[in-house]
mmCIF file of C-alpha atoms and ligand atoms in Angstrom:
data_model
loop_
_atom_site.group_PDB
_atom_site.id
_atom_site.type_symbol
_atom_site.label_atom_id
_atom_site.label_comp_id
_atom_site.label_asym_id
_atom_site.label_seq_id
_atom_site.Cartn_x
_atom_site.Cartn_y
_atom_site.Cartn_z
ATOM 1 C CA UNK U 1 -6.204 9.820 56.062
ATOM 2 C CA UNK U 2 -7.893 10.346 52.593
ATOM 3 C CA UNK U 3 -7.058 8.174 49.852
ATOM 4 C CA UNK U 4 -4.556 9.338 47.301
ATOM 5 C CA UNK U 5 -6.754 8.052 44.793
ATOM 6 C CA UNK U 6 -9.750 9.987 46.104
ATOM 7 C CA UNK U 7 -9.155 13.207 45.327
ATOM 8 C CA UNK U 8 -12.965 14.494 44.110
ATOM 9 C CA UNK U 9 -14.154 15.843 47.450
ATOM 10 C CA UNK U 10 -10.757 18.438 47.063
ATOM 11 C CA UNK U 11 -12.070 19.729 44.269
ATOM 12 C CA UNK U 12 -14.064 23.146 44.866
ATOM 13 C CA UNK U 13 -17.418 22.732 45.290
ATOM 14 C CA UNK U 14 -19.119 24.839 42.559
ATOM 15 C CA UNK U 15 -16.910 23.014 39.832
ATOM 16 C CA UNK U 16 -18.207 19.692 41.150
ATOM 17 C CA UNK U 17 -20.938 19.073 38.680
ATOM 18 C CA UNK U 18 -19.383 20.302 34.663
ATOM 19 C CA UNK U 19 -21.267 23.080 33.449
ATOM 20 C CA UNK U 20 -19.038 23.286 30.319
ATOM 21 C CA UNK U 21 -19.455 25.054 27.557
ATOM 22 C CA UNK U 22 -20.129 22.780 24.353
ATOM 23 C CA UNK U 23 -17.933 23.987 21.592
ATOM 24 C CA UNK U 24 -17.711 23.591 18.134
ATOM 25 C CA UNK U 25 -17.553 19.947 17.261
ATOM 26 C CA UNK U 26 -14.362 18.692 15.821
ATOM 27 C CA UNK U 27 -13.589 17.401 12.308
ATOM 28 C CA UNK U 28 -12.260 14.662 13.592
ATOM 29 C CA UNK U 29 -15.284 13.571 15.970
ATOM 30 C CA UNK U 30 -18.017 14.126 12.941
ATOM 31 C CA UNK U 31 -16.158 11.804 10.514
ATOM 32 C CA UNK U 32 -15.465 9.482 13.523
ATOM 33 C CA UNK U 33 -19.460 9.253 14.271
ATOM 34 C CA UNK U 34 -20.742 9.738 10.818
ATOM 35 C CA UNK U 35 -18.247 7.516 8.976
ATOM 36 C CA UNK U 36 -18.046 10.058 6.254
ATOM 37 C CA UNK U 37 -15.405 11.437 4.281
ATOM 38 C CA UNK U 38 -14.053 15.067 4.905
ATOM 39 C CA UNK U 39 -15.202 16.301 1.511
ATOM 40 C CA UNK U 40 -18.878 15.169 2.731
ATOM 41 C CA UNK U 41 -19.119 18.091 5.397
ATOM 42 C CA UNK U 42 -20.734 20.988 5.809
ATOM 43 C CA UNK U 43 -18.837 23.141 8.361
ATOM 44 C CA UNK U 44 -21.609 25.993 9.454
ATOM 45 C CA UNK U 45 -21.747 25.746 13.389
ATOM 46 C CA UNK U 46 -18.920 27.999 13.951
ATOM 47 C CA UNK U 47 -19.393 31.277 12.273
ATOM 48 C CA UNK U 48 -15.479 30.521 11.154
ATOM 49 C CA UNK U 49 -14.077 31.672 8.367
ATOM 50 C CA UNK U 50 -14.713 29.429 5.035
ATOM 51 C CA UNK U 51 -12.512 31.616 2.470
ATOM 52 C CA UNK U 52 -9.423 30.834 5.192
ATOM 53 C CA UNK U 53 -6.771 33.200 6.375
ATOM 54 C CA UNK U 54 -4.488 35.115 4.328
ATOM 55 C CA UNK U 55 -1.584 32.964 2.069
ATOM 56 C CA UNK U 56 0.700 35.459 3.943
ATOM 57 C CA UNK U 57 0.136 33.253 7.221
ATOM 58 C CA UNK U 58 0.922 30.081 5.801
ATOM 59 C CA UNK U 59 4.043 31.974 4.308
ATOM 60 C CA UNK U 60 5.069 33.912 7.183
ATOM 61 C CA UNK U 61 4.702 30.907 9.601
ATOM 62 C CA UNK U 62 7.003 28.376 7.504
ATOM 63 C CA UNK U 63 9.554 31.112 7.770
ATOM 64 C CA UNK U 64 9.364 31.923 11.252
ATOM 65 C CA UNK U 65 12.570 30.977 12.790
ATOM 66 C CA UNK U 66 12.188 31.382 16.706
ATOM 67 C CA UNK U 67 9.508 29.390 17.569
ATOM 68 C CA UNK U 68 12.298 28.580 20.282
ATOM 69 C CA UNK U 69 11.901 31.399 22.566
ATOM 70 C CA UNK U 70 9.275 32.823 24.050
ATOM 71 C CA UNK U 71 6.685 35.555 22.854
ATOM 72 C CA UNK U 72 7.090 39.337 24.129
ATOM 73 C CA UNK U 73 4.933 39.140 27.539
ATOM 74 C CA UNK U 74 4.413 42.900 27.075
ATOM 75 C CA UNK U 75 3.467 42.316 23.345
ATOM 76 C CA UNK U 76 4.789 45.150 22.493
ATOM 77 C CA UNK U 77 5.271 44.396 18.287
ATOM 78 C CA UNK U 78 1.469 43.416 18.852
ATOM 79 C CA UNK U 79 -0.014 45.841 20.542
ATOM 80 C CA UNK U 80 1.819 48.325 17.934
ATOM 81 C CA UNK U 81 0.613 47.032 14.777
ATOM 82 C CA UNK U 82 -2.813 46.495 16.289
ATOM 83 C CA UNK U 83 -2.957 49.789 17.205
ATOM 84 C CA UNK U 84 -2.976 51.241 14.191
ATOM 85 C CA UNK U 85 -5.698 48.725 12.738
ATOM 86 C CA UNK U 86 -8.210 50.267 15.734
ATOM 87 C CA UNK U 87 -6.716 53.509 15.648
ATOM 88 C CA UNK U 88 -6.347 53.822 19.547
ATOM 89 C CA UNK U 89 -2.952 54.025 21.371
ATOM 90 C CA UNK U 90 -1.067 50.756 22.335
ATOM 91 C CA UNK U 91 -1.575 51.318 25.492
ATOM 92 C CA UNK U 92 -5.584 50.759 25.218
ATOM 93 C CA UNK U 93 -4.725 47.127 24.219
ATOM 94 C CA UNK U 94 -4.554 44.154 25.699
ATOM 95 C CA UNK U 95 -4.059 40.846 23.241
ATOM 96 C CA UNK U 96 -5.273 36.914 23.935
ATOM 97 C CA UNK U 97 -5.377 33.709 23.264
ATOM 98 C CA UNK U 98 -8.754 34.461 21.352
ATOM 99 C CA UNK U 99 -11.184 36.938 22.985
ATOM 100 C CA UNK U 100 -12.392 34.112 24.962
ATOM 101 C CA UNK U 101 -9.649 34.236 27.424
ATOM 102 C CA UNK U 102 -9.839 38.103 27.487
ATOM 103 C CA UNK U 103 -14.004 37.151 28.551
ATOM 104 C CA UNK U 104 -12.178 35.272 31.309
ATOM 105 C CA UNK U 105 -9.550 37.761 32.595
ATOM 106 C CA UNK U 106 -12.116 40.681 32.796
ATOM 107 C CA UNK U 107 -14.144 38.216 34.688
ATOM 108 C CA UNK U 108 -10.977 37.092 37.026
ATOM 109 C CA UNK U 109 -10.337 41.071 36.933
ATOM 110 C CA UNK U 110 -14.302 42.318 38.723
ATOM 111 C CA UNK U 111 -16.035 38.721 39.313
ATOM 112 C CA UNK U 112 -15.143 37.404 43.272
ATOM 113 C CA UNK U 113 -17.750 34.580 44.221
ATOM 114 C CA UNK U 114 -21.220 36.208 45.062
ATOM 115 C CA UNK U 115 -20.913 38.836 42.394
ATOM 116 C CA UNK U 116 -22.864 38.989 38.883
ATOM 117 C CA UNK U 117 -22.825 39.380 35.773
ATOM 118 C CA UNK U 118 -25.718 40.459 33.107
ATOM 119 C CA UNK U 119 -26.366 39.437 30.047
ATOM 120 C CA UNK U 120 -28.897 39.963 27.833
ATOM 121 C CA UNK U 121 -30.277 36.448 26.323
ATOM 122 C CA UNK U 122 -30.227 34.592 24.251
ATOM 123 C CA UNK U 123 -26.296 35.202 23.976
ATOM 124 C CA UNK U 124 -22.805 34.162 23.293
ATOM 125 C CA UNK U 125 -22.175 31.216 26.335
ATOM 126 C CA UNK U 126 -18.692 32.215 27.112
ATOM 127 C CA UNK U 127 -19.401 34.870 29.311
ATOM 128 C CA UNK U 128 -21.816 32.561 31.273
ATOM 129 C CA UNK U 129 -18.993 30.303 31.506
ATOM 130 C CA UNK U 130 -16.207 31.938 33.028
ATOM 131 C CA UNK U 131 -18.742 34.040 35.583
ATOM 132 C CA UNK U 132 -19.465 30.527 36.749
ATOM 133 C CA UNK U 133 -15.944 29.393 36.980
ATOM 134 C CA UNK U 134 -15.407 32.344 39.382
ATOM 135 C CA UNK U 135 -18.628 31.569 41.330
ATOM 136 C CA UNK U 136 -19.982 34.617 40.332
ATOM 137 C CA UNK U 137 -23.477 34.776 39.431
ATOM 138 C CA UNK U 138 -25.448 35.302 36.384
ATOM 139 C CA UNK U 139 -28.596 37.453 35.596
ATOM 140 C CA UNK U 140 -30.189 37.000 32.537
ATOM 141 C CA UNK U 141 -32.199 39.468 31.476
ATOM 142 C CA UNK U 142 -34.435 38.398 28.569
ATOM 143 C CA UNK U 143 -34.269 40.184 25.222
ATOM 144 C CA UNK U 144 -37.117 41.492 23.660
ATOM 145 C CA UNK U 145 -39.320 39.913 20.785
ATOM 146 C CA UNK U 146 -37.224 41.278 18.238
ATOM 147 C CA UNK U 147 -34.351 40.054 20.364
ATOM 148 C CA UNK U 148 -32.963 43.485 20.608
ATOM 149 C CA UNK U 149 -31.859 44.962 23.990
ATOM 150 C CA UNK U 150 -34.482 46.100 27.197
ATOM 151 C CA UNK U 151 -32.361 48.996 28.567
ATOM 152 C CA UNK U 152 -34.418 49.376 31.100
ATOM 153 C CA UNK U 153 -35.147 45.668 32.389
ATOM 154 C CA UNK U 154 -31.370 45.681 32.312
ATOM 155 C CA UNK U 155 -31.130 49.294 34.508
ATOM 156 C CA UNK U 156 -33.379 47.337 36.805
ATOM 157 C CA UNK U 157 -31.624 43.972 37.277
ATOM 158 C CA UNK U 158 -28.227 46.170 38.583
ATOM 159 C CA UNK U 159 -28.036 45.437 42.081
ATOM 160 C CA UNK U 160 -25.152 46.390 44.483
ATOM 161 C CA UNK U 161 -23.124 43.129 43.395
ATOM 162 C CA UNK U 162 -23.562 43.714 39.605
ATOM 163 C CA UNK U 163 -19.855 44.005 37.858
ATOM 164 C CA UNK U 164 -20.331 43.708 34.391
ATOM 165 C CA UNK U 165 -23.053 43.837 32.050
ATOM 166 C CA UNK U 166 -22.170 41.853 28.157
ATOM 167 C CA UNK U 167 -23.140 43.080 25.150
ATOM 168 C CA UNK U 168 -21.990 41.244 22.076
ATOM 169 C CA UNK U 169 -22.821 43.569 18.886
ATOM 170 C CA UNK U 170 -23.719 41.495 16.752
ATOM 171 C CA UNK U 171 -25.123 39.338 18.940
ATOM 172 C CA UNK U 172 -24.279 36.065 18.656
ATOM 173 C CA UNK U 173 -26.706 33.877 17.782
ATOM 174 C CA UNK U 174 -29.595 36.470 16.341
ATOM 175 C CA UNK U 175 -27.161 38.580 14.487
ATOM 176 C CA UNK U 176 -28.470 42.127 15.700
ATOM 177 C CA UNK U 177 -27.032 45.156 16.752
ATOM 178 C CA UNK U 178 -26.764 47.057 20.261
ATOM 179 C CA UNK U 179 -27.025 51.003 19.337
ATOM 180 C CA UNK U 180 -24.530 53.370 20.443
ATOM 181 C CA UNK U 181 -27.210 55.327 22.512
ATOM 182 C CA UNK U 182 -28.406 52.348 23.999
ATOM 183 C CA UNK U 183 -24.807 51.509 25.073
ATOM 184 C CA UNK U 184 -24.490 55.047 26.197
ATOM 185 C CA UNK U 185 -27.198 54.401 28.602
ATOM 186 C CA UNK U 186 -25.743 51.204 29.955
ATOM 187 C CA UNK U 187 -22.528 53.254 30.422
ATOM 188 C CA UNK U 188 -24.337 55.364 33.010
ATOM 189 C CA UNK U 189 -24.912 52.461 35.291
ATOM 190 C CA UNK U 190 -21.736 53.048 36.631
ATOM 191 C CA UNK U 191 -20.659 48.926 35.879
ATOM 192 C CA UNK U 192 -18.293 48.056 33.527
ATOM 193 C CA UNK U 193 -20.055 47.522 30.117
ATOM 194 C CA UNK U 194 -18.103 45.023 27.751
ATOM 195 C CA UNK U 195 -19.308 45.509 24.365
ATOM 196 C CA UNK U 196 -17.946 42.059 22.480
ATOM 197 C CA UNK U 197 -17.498 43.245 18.522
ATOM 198 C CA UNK U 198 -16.229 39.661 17.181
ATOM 199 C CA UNK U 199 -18.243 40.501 14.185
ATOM 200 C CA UNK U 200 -17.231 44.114 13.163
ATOM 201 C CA UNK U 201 -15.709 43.769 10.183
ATOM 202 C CA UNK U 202 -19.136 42.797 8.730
ATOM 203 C CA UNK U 203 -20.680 45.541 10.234
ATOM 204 C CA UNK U 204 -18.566 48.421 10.566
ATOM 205 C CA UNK U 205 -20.429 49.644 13.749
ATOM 206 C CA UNK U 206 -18.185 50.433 16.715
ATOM 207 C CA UNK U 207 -18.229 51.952 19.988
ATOM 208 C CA UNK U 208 -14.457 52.906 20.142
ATOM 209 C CA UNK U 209 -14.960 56.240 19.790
ATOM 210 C CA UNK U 210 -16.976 56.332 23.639
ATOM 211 C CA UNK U 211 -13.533 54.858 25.122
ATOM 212 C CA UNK U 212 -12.174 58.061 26.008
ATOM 213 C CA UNK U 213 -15.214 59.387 27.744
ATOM 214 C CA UNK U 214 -15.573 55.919 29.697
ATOM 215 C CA UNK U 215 -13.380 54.286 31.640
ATOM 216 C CA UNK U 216 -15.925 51.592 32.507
ATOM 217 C CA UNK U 217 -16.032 50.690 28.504
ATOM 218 C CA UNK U 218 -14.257 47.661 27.313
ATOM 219 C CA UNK U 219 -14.389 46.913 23.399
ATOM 220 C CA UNK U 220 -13.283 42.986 22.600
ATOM 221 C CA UNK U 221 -12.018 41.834 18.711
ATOM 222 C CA UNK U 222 -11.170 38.459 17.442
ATOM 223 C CA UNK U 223 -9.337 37.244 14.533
ATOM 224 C CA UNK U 224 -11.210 34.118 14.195
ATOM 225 C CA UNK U 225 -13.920 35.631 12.632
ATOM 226 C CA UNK U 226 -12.635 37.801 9.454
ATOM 227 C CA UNK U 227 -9.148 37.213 9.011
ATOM 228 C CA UNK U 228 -10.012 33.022 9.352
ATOM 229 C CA UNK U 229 -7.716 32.137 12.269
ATOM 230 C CA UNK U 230 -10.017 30.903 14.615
ATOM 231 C CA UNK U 231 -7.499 28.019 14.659
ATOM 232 C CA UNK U 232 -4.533 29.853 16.097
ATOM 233 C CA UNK U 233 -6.543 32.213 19.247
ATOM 234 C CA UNK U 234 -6.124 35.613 18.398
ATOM 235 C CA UNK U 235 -8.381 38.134 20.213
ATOM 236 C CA UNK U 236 -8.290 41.564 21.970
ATOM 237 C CA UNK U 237 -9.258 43.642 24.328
ATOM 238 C CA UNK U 238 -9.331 47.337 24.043
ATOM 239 C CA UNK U 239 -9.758 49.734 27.156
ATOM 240 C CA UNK U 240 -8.993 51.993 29.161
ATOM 241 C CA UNK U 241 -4.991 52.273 29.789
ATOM 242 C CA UNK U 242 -5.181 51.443 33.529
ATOM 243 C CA UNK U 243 -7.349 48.879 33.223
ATOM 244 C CA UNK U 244 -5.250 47.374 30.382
ATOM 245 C CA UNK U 245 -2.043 48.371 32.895
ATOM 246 C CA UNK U 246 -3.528 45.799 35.088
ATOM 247 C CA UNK U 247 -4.743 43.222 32.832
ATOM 248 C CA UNK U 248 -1.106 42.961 30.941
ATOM 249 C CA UNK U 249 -0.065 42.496 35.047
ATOM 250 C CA UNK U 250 -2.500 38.964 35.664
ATOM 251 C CA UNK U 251 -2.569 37.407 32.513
ATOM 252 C CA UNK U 252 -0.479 34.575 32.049
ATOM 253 C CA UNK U 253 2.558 36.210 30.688
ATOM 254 C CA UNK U 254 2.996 34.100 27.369
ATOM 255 C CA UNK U 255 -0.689 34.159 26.471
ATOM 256 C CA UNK U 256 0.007 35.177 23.227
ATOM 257 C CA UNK U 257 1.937 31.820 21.344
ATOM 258 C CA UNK U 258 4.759 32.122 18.536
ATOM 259 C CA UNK U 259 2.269 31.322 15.725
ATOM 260 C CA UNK U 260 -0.561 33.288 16.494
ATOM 261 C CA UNK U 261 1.587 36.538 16.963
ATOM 262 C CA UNK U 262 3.358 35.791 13.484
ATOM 263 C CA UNK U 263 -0.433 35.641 11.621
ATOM 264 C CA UNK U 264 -1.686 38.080 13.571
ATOM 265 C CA UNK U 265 1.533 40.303 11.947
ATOM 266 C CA UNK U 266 0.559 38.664 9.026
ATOM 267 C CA UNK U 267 -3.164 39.177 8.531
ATOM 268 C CA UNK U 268 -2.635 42.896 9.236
ATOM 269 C CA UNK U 269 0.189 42.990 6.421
ATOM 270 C CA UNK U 270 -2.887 41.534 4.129
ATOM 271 C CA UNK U 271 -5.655 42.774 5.524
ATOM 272 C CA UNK U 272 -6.866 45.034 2.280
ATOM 273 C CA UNK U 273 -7.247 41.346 0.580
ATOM 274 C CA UNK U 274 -8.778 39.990 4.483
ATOM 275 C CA UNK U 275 -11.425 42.628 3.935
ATOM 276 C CA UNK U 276 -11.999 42.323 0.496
ATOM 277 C CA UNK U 277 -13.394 39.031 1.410
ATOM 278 C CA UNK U 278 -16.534 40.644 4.088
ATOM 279 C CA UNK U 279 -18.284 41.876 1.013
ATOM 280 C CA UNK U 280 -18.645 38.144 -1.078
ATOM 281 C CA UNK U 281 -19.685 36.609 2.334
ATOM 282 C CA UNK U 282 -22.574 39.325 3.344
ATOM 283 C CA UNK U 283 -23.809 38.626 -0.497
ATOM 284 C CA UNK U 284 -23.961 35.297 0.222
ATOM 285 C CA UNK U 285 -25.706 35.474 3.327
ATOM 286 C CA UNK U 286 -28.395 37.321 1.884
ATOM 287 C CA UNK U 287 -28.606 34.774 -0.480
ATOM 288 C CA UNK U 288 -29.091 32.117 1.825
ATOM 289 C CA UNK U 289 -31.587 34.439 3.510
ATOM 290 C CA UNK U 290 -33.640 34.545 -0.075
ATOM 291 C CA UNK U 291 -33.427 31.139 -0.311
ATOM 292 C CA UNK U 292 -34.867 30.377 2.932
ATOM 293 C CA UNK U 293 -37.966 32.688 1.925
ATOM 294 C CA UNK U 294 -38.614 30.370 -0.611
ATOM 295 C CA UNK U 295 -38.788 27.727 1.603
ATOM 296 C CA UNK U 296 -42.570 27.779 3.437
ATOM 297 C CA UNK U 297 -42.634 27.834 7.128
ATOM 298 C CA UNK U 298 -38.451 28.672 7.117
ATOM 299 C CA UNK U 299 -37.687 32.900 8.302
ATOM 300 C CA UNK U 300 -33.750 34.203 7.884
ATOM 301 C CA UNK U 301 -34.288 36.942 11.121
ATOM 302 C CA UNK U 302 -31.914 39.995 9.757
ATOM 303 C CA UNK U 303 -28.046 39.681 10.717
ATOM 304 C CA UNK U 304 -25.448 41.936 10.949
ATOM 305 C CA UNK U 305 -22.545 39.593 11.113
ATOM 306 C CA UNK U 306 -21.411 35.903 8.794
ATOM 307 C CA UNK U 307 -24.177 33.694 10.103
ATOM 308 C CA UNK U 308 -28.114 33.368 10.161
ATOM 309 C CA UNK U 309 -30.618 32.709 12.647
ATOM 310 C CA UNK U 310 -33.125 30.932 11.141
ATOM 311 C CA UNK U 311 -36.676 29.674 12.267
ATOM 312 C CA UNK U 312 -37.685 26.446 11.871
ATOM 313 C CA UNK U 313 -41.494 25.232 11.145
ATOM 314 C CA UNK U 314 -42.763 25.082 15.158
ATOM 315 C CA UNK U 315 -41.637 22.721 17.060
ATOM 316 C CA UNK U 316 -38.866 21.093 14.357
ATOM 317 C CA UNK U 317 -35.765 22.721 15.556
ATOM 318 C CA UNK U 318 -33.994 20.011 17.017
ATOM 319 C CA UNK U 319 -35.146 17.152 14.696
ATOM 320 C CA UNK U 320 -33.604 19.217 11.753
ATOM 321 C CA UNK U 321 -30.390 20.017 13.735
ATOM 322 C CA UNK U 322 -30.033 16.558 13.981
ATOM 323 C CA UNK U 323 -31.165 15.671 10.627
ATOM 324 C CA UNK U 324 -29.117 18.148 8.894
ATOM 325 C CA UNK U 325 -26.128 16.696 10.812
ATOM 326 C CA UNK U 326 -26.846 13.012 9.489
ATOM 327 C CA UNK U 327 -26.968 14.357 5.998
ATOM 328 C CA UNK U 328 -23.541 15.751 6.756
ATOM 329 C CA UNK U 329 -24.803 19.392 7.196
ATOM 330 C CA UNK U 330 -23.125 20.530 10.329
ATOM 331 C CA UNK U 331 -25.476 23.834 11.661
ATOM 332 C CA UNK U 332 -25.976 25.093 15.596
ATOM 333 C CA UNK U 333 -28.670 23.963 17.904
ATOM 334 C CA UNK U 334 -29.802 25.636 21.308
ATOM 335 C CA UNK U 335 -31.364 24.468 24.037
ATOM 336 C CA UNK U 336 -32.791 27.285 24.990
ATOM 337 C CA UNK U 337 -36.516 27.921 25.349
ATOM 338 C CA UNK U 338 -36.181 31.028 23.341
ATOM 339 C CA UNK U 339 -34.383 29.374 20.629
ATOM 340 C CA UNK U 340 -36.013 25.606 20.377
ATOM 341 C CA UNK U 341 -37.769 26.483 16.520
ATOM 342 C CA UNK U 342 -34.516 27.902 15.236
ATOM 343 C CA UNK U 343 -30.778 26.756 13.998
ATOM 344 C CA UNK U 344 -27.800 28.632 13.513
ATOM 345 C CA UNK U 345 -26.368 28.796 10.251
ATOM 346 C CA UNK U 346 -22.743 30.227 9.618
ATOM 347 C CA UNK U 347 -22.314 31.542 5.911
ATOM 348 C CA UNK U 348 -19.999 29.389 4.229
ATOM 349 C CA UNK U 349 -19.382 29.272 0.052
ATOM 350 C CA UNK U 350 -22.100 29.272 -2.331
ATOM 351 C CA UNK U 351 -21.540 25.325 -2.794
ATOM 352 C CA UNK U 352 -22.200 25.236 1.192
ATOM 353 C CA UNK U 353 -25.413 27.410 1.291
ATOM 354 C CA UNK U 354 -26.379 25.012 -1.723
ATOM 355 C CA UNK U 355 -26.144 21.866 0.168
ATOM 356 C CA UNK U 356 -27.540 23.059 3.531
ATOM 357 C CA UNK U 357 -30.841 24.575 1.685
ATOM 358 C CA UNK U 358 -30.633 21.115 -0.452
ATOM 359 C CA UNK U 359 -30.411 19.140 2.914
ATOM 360 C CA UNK U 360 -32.941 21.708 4.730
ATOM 361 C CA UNK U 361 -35.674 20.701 1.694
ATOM 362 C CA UNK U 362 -35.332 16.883 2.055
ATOM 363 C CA UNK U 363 -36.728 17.230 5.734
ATOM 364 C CA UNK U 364 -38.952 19.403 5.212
ATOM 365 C CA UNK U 365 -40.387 17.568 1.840
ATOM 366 C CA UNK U 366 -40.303 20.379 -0.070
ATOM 367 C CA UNK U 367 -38.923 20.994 -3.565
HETATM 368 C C1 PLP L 401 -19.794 37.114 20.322
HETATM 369 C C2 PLP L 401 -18.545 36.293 20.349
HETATM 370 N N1 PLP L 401 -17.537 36.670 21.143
HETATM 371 C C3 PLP L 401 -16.389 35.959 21.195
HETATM 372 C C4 PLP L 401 -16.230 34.808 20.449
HETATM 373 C C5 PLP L 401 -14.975 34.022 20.626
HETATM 374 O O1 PLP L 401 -14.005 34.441 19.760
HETATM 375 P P1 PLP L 401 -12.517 33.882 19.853
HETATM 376 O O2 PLP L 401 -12.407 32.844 18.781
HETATM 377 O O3 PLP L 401 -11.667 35.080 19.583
HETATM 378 O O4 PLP L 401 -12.304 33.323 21.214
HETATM 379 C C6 PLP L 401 -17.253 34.374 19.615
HETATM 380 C C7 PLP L 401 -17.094 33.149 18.842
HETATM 381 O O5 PLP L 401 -17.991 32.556 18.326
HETATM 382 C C8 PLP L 401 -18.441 35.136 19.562
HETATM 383 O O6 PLP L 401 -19.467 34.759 18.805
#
């Protein structure tokens, strides 16, 4: 008989060895290590939100009097209101606790062990992630110089176990877009093409309009991005109505908690001031985009969405990740071949940009 206490070799085998995906790091864990004080950080590794949600959330939440009982399974206040911020029927929607747990259920939905997955790289890990939960496998099919897509490397890697093909648009972490006729294209393969648009309200490019054509379409959203509630989970999925007939029928029926439903309601009732804020924080990326001209050796690649891939003199990627972060400058660091000159740099407030570009000139030694 085994040992109660011996309960590893019950575990399944492809989750044996962690492949997890590193997240954000936590406030709490950066003044822990760095013994510094909270007003000593620089938060720009998340491409969060640094103006905040709307004061409406704070309001509506202290208000909120049934935190008690549980959410709508069938979201049905949601899906309402949300549909009229996409303009698509409530029936095309499916809401979650962020858009990374919609990743995972359209992965749980196509994904049985021995399947794949494409994605173009370098990418957003998440979709990486849950494939692997699932023991499904990944192809990676590299992006071009430019980092924009290879239609046809990706036409190529489709084999008879291919599911889904990702597209994030912006792509997180080089900030470019996929174009509609180059998502077309992947529509023809006949897979389901998930076209992740956690940045489009910095961007304004969507492929919504294609839904009704194709079925194998699926659009995802997230709150955490422009309405600054990365905190509280809100994402979406928006599909076709069977598809989201099904999803709504395996997803943990009280995905959705109390709180983030009530800012979600929220952050639509405000969203005129939500917006209002997309325009300050694409000036002041392109500020921090001028400012890294200045800088010799240092290359802002064009974004479309609230952060900045930015190119490191060769070879100094991860030394200045890791400088940056002992002068209290939190940024993002890959280890990816692809990526090992170049940080990622989430567009905070002008006092922000200040201190990373002050930071990024004291290791470089430049004025
Ligand atoms: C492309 C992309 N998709 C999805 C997410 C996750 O969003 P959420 O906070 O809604 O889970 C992120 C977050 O960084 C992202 O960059």
């Amino acid at each position: 008989m085994p040992k109660k206490n011996d309960i590893k070799h019950l575990i399944l085998p492809h989750l044996q060895n962690p492949f997890g995906y590193e997240g954000v790091k936590p406030l709490e864990e950066i003044l822990l290590k760095g013994n510094m004080k909270p007003s000593e950080v620089i938060r720009l590794n998340g491409n969060e939100n640094s103006f905040g949600p709307s004061p409406k959330v704070a309001e509506a939440l202290g208000c909120f009097e049934d935190y008690n009982r549980y959410p709508d399974p069938n979201q049905r206040v949601l899906r309402d209101s949300l549909s009229i911020y996409l303009g698509v029927s409530p029936v095309n929607i499916v809401a979650g606790n962020g858009s990374d747990e919609l990743i995972d259920l359209i992965i749980r939905m196509f994904v049985g062990p021995g399947d794949n997955i494409i994605e173009p790289t370098p990418t957003f890990g998440m979709y990486r992630f849950s494939a692997n939960l699932v023991k499904g496998n990944v192809i990676s099919v590299p992006r071009n110089d430019n980092f924009d897509l290879d239609v046809k490397q990706i036409a190529a890697a489709v084999d008879g176990r291919s599911k889904i093909i990702f597209i994030a648009s912006p792509n997180n972490p080089t900030g470019n877009l996929a174009t509609q006729d180059q998502i077309i294209e992947l529509l023809q393969l006949g897979i389901v093409v998930v076209v992740d648009e956690a940045y489009y309200e910095y961007c304004g490019e969507t492929v919504i309009p294609l839904l009704s054509e194709n079925p194998n379409l699926i659009i995802l959203r997230t709150f955490s991005k422009w309405a600054g509630l990365a905190g509280l989970r809100v994402g979406l999925g928006v599909m076709n109505p069977e598809i989201a007939r099904l999803m709504m029928t395996i997803k943990p029926p009280y995905n959705m908690n109390r709180a983030a439903e009530v800012a979600l309601l929220a952050s639509l009732d405000d969203k005129e001031l939500l917006l209002n804020q997309i325009t300050p924080v694409i000036k002041e990326r392109e500020r921090l985009s001028l400012l890294c001209e200045y800088i010799d050796g240092v290359v802002a690649l064009p974004s479309h969405a609230n952060y900045l891939l930015i190119r490191l003199p060769k070879g100094r990627g991860k030394e200045i990740y890791l400088g940056l972060a002992d002068l209290g400058v939190f940024v993002r660091y890959y280890d990816d071949p692809d990526l090992v000159d170049c940080i990622r740099v989430s567009v905070g407030q002008p006092y922000e940009t200040d201190r990373f570009i002050m930071a990024l000139k004291e290791l470089l030694g430049v004025d």
